[in-house]
Short mmCIF file of C-alpha atoms in Angstrom, two decimals:
data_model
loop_
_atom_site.label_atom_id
_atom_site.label_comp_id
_atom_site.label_asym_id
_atom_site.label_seq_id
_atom_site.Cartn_x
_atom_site.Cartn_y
_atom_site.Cartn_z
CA UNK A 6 -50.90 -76.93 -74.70
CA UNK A 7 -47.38 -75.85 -73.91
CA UNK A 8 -48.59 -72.43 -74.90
CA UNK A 9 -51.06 -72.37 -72.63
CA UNK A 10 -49.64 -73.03 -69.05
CA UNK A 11 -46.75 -70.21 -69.67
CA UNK A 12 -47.38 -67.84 -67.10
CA UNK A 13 -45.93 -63.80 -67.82
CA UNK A 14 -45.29 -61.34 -65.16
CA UNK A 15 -45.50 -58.88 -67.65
CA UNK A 16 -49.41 -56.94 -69.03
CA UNK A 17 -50.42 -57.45 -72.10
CA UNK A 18 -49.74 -54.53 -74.27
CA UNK A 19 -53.43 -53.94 -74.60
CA UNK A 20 -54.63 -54.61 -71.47
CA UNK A 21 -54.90 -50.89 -70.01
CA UNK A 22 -53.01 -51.79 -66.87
CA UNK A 23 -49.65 -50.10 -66.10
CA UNK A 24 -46.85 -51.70 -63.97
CA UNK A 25 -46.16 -49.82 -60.49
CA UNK A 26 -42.90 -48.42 -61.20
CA UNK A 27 -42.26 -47.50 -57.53
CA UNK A 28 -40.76 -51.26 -56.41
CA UNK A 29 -37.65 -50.71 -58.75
CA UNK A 30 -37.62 -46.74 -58.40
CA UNK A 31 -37.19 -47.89 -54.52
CA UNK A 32 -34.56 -50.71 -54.78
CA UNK A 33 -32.48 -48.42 -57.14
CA UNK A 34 -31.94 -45.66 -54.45
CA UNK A 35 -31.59 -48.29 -51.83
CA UNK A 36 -28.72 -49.46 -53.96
CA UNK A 37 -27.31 -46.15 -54.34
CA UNK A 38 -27.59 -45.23 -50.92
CA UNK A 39 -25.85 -48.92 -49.55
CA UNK A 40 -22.33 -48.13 -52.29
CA UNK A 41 -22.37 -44.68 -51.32
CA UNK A 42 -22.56 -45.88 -47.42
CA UNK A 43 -20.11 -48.49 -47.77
CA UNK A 44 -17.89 -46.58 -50.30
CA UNK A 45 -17.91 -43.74 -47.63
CA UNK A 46 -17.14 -46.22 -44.84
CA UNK A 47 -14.42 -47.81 -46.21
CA UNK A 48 -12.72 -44.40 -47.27
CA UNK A 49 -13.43 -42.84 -43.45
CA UNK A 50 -11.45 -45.93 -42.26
CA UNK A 51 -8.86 -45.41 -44.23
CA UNK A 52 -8.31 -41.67 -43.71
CA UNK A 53 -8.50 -42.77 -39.90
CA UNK A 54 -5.73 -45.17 -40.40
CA UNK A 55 -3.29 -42.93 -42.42
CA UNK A 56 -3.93 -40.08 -39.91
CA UNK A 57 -3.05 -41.83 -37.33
CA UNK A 58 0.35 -43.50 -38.64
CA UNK A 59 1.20 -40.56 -40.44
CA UNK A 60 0.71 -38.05 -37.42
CA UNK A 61 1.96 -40.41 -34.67
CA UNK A 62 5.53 -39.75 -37.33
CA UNK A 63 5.15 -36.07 -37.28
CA UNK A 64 5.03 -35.84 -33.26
CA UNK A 65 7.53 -38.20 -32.93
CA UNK A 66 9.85 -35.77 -35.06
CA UNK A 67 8.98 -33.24 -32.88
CA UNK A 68 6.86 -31.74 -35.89
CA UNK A 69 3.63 -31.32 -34.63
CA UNK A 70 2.87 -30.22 -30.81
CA UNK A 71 -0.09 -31.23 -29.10
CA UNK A 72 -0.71 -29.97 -25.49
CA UNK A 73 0.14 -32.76 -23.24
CA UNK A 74 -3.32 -33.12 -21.93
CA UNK A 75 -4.95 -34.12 -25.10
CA UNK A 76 -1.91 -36.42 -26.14
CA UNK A 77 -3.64 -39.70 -26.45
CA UNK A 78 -0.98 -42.66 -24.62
CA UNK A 79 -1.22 -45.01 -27.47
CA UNK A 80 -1.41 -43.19 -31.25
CA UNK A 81 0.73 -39.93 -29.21
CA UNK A 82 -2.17 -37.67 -30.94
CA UNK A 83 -5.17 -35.88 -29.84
CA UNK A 84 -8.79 -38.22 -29.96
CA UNK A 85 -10.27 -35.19 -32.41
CA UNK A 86 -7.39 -35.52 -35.19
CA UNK A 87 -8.27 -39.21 -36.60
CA UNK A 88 -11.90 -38.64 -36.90
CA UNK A 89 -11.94 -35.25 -38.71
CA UNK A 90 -9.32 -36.57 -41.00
CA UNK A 91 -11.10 -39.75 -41.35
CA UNK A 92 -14.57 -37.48 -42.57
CA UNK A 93 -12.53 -35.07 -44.59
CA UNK A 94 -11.30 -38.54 -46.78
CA UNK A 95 -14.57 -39.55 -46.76
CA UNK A 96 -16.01 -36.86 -48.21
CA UNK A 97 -13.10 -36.36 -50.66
CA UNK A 98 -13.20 -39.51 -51.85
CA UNK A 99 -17.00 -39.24 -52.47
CA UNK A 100 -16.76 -35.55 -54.29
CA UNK A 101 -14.41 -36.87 -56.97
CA UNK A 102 -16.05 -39.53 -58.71
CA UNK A 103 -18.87 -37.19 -58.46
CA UNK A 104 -17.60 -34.59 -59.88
CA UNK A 105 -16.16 -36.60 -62.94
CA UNK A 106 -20.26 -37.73 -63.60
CA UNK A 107 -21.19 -33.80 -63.23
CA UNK A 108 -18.51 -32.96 -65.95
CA UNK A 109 -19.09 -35.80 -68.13
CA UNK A 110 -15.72 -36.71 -67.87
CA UNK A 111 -15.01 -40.13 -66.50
CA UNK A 112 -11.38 -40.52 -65.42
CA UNK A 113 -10.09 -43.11 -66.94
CA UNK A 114 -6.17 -42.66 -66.36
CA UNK A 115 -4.33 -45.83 -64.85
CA UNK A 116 -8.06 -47.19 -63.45
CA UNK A 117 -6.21 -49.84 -61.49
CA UNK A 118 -5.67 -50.59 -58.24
CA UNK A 119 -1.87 -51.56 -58.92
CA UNK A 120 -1.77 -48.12 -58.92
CA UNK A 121 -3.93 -46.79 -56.37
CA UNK A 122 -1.46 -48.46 -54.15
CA UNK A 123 1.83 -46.84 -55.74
CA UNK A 124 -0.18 -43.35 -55.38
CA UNK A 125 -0.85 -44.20 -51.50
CA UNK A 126 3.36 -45.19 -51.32
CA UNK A 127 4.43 -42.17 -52.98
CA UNK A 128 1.60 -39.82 -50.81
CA UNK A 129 3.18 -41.52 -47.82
CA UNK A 130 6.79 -41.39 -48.99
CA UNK A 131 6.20 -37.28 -49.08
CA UNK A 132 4.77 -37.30 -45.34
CA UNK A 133 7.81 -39.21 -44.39
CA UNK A 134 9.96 -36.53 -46.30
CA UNK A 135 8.87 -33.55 -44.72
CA UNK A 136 9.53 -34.93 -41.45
CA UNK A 137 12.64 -37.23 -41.53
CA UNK A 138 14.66 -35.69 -44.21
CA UNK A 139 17.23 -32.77 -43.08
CA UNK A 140 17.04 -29.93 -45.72
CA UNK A 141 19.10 -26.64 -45.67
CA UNK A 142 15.90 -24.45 -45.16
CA UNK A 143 12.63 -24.85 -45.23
CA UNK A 144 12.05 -23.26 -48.60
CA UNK A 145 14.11 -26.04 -50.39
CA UNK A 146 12.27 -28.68 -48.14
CA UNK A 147 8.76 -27.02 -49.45
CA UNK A 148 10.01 -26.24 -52.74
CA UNK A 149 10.66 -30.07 -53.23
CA UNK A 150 7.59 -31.51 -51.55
CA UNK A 151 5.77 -28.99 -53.82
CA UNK A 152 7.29 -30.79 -57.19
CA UNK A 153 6.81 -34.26 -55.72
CA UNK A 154 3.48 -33.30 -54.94
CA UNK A 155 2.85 -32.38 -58.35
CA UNK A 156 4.64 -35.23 -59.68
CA UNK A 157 2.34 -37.27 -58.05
CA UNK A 158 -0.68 -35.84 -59.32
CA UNK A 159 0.74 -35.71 -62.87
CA UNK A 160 1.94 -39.63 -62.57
CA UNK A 161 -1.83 -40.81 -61.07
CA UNK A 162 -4.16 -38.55 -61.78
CA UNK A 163 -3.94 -36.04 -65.08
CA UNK A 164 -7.38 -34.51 -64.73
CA UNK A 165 -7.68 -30.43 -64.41
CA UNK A 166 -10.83 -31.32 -61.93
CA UNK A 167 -8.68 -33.66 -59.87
CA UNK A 168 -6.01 -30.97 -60.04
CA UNK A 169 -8.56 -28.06 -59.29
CA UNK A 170 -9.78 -29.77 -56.55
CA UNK A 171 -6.77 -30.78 -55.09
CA UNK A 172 -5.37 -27.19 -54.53
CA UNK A 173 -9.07 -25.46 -53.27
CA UNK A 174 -9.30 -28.13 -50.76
CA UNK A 175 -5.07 -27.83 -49.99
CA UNK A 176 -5.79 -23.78 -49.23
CA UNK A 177 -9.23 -24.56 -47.06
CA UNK A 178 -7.40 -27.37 -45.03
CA UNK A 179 -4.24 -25.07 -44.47
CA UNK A 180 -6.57 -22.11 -43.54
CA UNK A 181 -8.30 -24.09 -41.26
CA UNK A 182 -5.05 -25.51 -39.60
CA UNK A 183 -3.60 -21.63 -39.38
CA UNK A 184 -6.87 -21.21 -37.28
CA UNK A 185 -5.97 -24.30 -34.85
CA UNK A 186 -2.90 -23.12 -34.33
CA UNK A 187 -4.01 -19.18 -34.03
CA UNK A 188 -6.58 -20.62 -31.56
CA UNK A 189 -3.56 -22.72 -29.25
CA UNK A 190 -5.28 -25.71 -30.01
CA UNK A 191 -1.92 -27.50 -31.21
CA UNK A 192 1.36 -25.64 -32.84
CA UNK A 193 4.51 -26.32 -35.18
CA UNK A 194 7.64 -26.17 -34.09
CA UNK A 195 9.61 -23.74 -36.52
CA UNK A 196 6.60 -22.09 -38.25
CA UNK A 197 7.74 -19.68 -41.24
CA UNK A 198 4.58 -19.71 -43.08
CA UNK A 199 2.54 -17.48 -40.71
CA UNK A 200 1.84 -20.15 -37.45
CA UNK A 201 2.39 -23.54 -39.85
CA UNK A 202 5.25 -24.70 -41.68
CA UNK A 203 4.79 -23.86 -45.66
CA UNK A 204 5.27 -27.30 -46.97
CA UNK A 205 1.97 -28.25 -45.18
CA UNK A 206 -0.42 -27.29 -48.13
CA UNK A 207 1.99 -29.64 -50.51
CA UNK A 208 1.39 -32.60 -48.07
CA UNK A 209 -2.79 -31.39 -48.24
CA UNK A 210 -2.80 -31.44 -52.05
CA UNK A 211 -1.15 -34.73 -51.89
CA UNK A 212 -3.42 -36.50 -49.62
CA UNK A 213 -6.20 -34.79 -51.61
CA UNK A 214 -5.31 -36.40 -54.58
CA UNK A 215 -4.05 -39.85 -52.79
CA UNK A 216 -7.81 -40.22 -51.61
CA UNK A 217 -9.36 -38.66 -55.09
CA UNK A 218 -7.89 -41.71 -56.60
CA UNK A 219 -8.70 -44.39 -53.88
CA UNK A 220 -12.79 -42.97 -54.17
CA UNK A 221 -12.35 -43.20 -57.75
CA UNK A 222 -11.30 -46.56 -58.16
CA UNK A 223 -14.01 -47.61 -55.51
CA UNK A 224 -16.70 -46.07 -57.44
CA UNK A 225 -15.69 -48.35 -60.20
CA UNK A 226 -16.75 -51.23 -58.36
CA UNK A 227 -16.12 -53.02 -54.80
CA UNK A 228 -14.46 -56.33 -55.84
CA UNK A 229 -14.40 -58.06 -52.58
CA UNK A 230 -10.83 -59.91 -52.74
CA UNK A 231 -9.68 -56.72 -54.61
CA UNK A 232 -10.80 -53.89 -51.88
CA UNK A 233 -9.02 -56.68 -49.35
CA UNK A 234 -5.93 -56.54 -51.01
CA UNK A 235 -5.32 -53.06 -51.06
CA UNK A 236 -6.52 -52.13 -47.69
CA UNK A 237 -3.75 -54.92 -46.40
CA UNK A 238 -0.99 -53.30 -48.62
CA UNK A 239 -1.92 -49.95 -47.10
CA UNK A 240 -1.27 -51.28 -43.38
CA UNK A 241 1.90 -52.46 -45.29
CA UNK A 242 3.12 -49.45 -46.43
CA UNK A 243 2.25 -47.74 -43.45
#
């Protein structure tokens, strides 16, 4: 009798009658879609926020000029800058953990967000380097934000994709800022690497690799309390 009032979702193997497999095929790419949206979110806002601390330091050094039109009265930066740097860590973020599946090598090199968050301090130690430290020239100051750049990658990364990556997308972004600066949309004071200053591609590959990691570790998994954590220790450090 027991037997009997059991009720299966599932066909009976000889029934002739095949499952629709449409319902999951749908909820699995809905799935997908929702991490990569929030995953991409999440790393957008926090390329908005570094951008903006970072670059309000480099015009307050007298670094970076903007012309005094576009100067925004509260971040000192033009409206333009934290959203394109805010897509550009989205989209880093995203390309590295995908990249790893595509290569069949999973990175699986200090997978902690411990430190994720040293990697963002030592990314944002450099930044404050090249614009608060006094160096003799500017080759020293470039030569040594070139081996801490390194140094970082080495320390919290290891992977010849993440290192690959990391300079190709250093000598697009400095190509592209040569062509701001060409074009008078903003300028460096000092240039002596054509219209930028030459340690600029070591700060690139560092934030490249800073944000690598960060998408990495949130592909692994969005652990609510976690994710909270470390986006409050990067207001911290900043």
């Amino acid at each position: 009798m027991a037997d009997s009032t059991v009720v299966s979702d599932q066909q009976p193997p000889g029934s002739g009658q095949t499952t629709p497999s449409r319902g999951p095929y749908i909820a699995v790419i809905t799935n997908r879609n929702t991490n990569l949206g929030i995953r991409g979110f999440m790393l957008f806002s926090i390329g908005v926020f570094l951008a903006l601390v970072l670059n309000l330091l480099q015009v307050q050094r007298n670094v970076t000029l903007f012309p005094p039109d576009v100067i925004s009265s509260i971040f000192s930066s033009a409206w333009w800058v934290p959203p394109c740097c805010g897509t550009a860590s989205a989209m880093i973020g995203l390309l590295y953990p995908c990249i790893d599946s595509r290569l069949g090598e999973p990175h699986k090199f200090k997978r902690e967000w411990s430190s994720v968050m040293r990697c963002v301090a030592v990314f944002v130690g450099i930044n404050h380097a090249s614009a608060k430290v006094d160096f003799a020239n500017n080759v020293q100051l470039s030569l040594t934000l070139a081996a801490l750049s390194i140094g970082l990658w080495w320390t919290f990364d290891r992977s010849r994709s993440g290192f690959g990556l990391g300079v190709v997308i250093a000598l697009l972004a400095t190509l592209s800022t040569q062509l701001l600066v060409y074009n008078g949309v903003f300028q460096y004071t000092s240039p002596d690497f054509l219209y930028i200053r030459s340690w600029l591609p070591c700060i690139f590959f560092a934030g490249v690799i800073t944000m690598g990691n960060i998408g990495r570790q949130l592909a692994l998994g969005l652990g609510g309390r976690t994710t909270a954590s470390f986006i409050i220790s990067i207001q911290w450090l900043a």
